[in-house]
Short mmCIF file of C-alpha atoms in Angstrom, two decimals:
data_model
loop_
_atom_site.label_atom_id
_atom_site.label_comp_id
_atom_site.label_asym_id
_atom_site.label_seq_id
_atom_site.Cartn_x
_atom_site.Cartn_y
_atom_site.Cartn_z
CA UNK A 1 40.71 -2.29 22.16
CA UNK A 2 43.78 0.16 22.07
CA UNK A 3 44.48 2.98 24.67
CA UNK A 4 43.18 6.25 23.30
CA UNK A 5 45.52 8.88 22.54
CA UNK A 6 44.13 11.82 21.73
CA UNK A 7 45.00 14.66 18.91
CA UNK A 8 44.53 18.48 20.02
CA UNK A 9 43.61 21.01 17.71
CA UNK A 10 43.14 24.94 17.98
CA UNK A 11 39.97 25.55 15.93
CA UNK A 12 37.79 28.69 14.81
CA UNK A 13 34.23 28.59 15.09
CA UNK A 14 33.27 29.43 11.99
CA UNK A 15 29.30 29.98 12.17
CA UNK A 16 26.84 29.13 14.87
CA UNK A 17 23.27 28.37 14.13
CA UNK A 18 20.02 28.04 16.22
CA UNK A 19 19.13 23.99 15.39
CA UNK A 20 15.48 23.76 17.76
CA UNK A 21 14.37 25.42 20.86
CA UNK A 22 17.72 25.50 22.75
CA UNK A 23 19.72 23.95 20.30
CA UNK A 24 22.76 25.89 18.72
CA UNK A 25 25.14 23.93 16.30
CA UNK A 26 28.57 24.95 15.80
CA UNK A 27 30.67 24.60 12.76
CA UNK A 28 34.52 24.59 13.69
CA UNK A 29 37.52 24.53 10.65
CA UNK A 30 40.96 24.81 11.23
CA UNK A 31 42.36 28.70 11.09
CA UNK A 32 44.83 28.08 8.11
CA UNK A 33 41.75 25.73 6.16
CA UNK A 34 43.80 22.62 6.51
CA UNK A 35 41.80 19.70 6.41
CA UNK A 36 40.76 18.55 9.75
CA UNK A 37 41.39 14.75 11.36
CA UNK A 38 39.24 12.13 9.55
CA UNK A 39 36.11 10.66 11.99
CA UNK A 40 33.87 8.03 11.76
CA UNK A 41 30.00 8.29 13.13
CA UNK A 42 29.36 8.04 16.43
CA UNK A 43 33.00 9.99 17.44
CA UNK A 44 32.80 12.91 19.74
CA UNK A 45 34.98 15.49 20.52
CA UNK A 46 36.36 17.71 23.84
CA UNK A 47 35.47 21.29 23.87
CA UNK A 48 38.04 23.25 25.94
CA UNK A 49 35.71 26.22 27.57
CA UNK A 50 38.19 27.39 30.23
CA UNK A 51 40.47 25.60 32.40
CA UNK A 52 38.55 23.31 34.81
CA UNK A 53 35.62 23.64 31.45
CA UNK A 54 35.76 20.76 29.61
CA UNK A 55 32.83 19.23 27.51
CA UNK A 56 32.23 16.63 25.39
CA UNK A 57 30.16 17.08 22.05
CA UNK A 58 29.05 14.64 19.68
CA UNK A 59 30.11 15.23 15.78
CA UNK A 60 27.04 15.77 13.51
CA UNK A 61 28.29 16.79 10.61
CA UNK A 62 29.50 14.85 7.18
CA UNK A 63 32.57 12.36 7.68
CA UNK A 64 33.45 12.89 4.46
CA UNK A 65 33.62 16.78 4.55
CA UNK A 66 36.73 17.08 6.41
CA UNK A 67 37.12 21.24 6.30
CA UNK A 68 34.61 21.60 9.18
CA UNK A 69 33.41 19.50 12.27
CA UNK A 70 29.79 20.52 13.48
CA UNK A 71 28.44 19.92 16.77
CA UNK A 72 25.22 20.86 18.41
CA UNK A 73 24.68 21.69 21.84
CA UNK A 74 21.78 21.88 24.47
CA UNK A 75 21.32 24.44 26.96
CA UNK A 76 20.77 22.80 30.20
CA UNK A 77 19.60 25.18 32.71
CA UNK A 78 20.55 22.51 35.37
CA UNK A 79 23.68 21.86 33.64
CA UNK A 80 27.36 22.47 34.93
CA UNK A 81 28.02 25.84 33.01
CA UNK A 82 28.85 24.18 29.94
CA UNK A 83 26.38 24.33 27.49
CA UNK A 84 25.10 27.88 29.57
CA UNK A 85 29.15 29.19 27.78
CA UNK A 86 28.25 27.93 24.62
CA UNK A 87 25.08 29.83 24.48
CA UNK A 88 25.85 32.92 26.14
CA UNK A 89 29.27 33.55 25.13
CA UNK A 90 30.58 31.85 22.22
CA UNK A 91 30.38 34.07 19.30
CA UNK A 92 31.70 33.16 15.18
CA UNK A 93 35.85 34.02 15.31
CA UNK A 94 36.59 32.61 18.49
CA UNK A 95 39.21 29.93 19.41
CA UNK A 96 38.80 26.61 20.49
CA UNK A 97 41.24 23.66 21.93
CA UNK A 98 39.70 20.88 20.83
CA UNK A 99 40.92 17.22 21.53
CA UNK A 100 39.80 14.17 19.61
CA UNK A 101 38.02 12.35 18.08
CA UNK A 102 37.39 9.59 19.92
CA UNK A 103 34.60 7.03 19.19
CA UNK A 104 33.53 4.65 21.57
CA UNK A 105 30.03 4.10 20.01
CA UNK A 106 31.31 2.96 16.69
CA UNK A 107 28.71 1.99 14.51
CA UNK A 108 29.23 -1.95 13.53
CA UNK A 109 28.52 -3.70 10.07
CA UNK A 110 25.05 -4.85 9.78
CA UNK A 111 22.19 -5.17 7.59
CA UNK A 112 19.70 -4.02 9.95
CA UNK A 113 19.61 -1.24 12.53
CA UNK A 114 17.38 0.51 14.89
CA UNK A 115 18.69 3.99 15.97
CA UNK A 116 16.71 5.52 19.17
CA UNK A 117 16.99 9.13 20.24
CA UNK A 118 15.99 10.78 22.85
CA UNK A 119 16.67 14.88 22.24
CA UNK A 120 19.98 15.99 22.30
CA UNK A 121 20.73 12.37 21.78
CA UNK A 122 19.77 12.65 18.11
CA UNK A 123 23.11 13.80 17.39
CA UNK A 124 25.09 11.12 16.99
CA UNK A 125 23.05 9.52 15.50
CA UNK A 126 22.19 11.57 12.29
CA UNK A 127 25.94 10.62 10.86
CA UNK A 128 25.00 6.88 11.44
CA UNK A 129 21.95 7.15 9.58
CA UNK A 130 23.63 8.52 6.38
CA UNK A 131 25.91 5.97 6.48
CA UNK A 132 23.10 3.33 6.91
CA UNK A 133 21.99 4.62 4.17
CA UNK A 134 24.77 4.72 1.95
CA UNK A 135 25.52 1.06 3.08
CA UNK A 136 22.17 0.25 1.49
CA UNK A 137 21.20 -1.52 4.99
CA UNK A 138 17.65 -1.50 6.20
CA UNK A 139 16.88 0.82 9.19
CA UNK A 140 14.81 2.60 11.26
CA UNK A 141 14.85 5.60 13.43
CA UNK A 142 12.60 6.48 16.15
CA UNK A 143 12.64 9.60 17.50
CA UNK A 144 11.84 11.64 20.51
CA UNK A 145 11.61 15.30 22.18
CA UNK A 146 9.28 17.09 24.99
CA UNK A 147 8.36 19.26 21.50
CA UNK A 148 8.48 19.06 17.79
CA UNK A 149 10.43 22.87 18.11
CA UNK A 150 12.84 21.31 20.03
CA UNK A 151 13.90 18.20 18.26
CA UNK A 152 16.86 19.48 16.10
CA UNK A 153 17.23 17.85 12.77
CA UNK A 154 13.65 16.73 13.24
CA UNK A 155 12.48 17.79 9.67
CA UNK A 156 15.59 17.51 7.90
CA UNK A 157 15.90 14.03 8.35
CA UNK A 158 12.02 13.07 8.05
CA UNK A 159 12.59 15.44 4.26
CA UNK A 160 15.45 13.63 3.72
CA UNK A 161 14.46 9.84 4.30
CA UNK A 162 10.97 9.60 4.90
CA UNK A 163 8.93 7.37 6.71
CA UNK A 164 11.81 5.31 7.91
CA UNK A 165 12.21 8.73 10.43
CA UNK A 166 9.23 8.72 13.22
CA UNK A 167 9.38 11.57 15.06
CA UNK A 168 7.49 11.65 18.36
CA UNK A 169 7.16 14.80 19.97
CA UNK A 170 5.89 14.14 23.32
CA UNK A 171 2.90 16.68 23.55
CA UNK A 172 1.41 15.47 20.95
CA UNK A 173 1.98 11.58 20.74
CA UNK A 174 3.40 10.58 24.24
CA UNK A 175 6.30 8.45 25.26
CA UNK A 176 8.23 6.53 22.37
CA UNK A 177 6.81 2.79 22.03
CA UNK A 178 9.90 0.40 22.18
CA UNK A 179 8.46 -2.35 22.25
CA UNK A 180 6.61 -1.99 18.61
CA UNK A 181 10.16 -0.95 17.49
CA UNK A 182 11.61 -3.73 18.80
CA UNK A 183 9.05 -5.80 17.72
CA UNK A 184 9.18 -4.62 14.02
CA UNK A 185 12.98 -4.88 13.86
CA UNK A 186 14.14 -8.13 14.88
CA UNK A 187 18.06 -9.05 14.57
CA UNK A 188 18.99 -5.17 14.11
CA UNK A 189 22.05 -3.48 15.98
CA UNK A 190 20.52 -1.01 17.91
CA UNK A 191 21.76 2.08 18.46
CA UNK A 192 20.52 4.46 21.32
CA UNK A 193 21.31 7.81 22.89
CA UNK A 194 19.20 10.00 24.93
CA UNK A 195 18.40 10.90 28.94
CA UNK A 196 19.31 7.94 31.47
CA UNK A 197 15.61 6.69 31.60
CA UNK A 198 15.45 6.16 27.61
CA UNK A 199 18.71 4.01 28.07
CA UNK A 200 17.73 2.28 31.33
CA UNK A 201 14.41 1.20 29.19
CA UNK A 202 16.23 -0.33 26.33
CA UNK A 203 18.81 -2.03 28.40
CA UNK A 204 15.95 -3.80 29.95
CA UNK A 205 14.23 -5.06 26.59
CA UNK A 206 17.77 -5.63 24.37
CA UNK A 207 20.09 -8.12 25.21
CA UNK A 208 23.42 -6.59 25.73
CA UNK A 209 24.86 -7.73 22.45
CA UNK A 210 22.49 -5.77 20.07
CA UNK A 211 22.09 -2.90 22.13
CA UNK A 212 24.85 -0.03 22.62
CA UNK A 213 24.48 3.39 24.13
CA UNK A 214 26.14 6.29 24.13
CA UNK A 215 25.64 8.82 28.17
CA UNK A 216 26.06 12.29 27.94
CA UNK A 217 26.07 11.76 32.17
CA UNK A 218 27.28 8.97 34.41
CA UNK A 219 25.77 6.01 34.65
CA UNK A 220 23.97 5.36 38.05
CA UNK A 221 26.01 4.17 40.96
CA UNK A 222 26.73 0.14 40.81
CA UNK A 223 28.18 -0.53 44.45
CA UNK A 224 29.81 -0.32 47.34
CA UNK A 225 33.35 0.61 46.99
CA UNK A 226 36.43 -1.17 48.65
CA UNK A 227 40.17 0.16 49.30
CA UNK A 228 42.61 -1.82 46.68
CA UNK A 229 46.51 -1.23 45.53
CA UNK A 230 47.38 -0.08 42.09
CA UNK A 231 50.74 -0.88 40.42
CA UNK A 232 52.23 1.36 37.90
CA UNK A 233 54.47 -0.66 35.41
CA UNK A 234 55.60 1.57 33.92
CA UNK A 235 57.29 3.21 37.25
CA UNK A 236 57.19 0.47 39.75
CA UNK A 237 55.27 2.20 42.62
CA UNK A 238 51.91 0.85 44.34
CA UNK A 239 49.20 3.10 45.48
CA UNK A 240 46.76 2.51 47.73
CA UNK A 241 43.29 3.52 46.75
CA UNK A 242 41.17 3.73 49.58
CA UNK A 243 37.47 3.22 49.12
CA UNK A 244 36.35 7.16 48.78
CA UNK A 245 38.88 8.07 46.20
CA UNK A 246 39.20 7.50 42.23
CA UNK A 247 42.50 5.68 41.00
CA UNK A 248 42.28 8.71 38.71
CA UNK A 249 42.75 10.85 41.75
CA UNK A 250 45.08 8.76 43.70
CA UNK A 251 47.16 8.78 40.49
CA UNK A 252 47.57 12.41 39.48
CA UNK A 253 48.03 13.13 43.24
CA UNK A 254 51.40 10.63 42.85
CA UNK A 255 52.29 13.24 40.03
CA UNK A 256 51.65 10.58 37.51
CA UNK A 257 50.11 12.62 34.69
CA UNK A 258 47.08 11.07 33.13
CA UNK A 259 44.58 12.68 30.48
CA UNK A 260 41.42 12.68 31.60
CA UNK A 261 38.24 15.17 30.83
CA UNK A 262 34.68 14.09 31.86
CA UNK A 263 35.91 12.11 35.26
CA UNK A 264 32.60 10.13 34.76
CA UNK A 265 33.00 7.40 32.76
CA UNK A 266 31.49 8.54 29.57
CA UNK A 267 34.15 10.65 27.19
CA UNK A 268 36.95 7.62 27.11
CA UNK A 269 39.92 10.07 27.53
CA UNK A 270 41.41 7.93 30.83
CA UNK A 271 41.30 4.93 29.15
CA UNK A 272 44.39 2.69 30.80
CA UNK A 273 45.75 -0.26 29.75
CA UNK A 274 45.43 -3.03 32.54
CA UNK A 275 48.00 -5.76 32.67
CA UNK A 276 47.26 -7.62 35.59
CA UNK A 277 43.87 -8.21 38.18
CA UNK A 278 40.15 -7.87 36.80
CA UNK A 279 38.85 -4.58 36.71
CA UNK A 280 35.44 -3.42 38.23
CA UNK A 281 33.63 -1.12 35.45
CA UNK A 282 31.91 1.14 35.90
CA UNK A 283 32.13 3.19 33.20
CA UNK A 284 29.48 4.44 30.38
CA UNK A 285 31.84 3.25 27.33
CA UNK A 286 33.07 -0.10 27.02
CA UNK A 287 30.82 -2.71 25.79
CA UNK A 288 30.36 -5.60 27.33
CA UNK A 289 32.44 -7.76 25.16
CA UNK A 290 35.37 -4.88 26.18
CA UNK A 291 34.68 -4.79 29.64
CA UNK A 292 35.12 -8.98 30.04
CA UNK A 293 38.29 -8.90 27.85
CA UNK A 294 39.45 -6.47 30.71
CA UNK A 295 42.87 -5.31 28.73
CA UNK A 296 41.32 -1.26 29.40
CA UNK A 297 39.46 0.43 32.05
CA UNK A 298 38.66 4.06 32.65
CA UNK A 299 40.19 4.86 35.95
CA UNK A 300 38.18 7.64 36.72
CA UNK A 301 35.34 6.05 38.05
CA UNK A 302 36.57 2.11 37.48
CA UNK A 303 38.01 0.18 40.85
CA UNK A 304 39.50 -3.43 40.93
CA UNK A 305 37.38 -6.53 41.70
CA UNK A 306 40.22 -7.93 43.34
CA UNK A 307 42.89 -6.45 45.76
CA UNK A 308 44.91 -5.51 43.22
CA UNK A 309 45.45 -3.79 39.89
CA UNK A 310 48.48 -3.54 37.44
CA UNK A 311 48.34 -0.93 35.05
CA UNK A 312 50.18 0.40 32.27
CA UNK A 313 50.81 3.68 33.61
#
């Protein structure tokens, strides 16, 4: 797996429409209509809100329709002020930094799949779909929302495809039933995003090399932490990371600079090259296969298993 390196972009949102009961999707193209940066499903992008605003947004839209990227995003009255800017203040003509793509949720060859959404989570998902479609693959996707209003592209995809769509809106059928979709899809790829409890329920019934996930928040904590050096090839110094800091921070406090935007382990944009020692993850975006090759790690929530780290920084 390669460091990312990211592209960044000054967009104009173009339109905004209301998707589902706090759901507005935005359609971004580039000022001068240039074509925008190709993407495959399952990439997302950086929105740059403000200066300490930074949010990450799954693309929605067609691959193949490069003049415009679309995203979709949730208020969340709990939320961080994020999605509450994007609501409330975001209006068609304004200017956006953006910086991406980046896909870390890739979706693999197969000839069977089983997407899983959970709200919001839906929208990575819908790209996948087409193109499990136009593959000519066999799938399924099982869907769920607290309402029917508020599950965007609820009846677009059920007019689109069918009965290979089940949408379960919980007030009227209850929780989704993973096992029977399990059950009726053996050997698939499964694909799932949605709140942590969705994803903590099909980690527990999937074994880790069919199943992949894609967190819009961190993934709960996995440990006690413990002080370790980093090395920095690329400069020669050591750090010392003691056990209540992130290498991140002990990094950009050095005046190293590093690119980083979600500083919890689910948007990819730290991703650091590791030459020596065996990294701890604890991030929301490698795989499993990635995290035991341990050539990458995201440093801003990822610590060393051993006493010591070389990275290519």
């Amino acid at each position: 797996m390669s460091v990312a390196t990211d592209l960044e972009l000054d967009l104009v949102l173009a339109a905004r429409a209301q998707l589902a009961d706090d759901v507005v999707g935005l359609s971004l193209r580039d000022p001068s209509g240039a074509m925008l940066p190709a993407w495959q499903p399952g990439a997302h992008v950086d929105l740059v809100l403000g200066p300490d605003l930074v949010r990450q947004y799954s693309l929605c839209g067609d691959p193949a329709d490069r003049s415009v990227w679309q995203v979709a995003v949730l208020r969340e009255p709990a939320g961080r002020g994020g999605s509450a800017y994007v609501h409330e203040k975001l209006a068609p003509g304004a200017t956006l930094r953006i910086r991406g793509p980046r896909n870390h949720f890739a979706l693999v060859p197969s000839p069977r799949y089983l997407f899983v959404a959970g709200g919001i989570g839906i929208t990575p998902l819908v790209p996948m779909v087409a193109a499990a479609e136009a593959s000519g693959a066999e799938w399924r996707l099982l869907y769920g929302g607290r309402t029917r209003a508020s599950m965007a592209f609820a009846a677009e995809l059920r007019d689109r495809y069918g009965d290979r769509v089940e949408l379960v809106p919980q007030d009227e059928r209850g929780l989704l039933d993973l096992d029977a979709a399990l059950a009726a899809a053996p050997g698939a790829a499964v694909y799932c995003c949605g709140p942590e409890p969705l994803l903590a329920a099909m980690t527990q019934r999937c074994a880790p090399d069919s199943l992949r996930v894609e967190r819009f928040t961190a993934k709960p904590g996995t440990g006690p932490n413990a002080a370790f050096e980093v090395e920095l090839a690329q400069s020669g110094r050591t750090l010392a990371v003691p056990a209540d800091r992130s290498i991140l921070a002990v990094v950009e406090e050095s005046g190293v600079p590093v690119l980083s935007s979600c500083r919890e382990g689910t948007c990819g944009t730290c991703e650091t090259g590791v030459l020596a020692g065996k990294p701890d993850h604890r991030d929301s975006v490698l795989t499993p296969d990635e995290g035991e090759a341990g050539d990458v790690m995201m440093i801003c929530v990822s610590r060393s298993a051993g006493p010591r780290l070389v990275l290519d920084l």
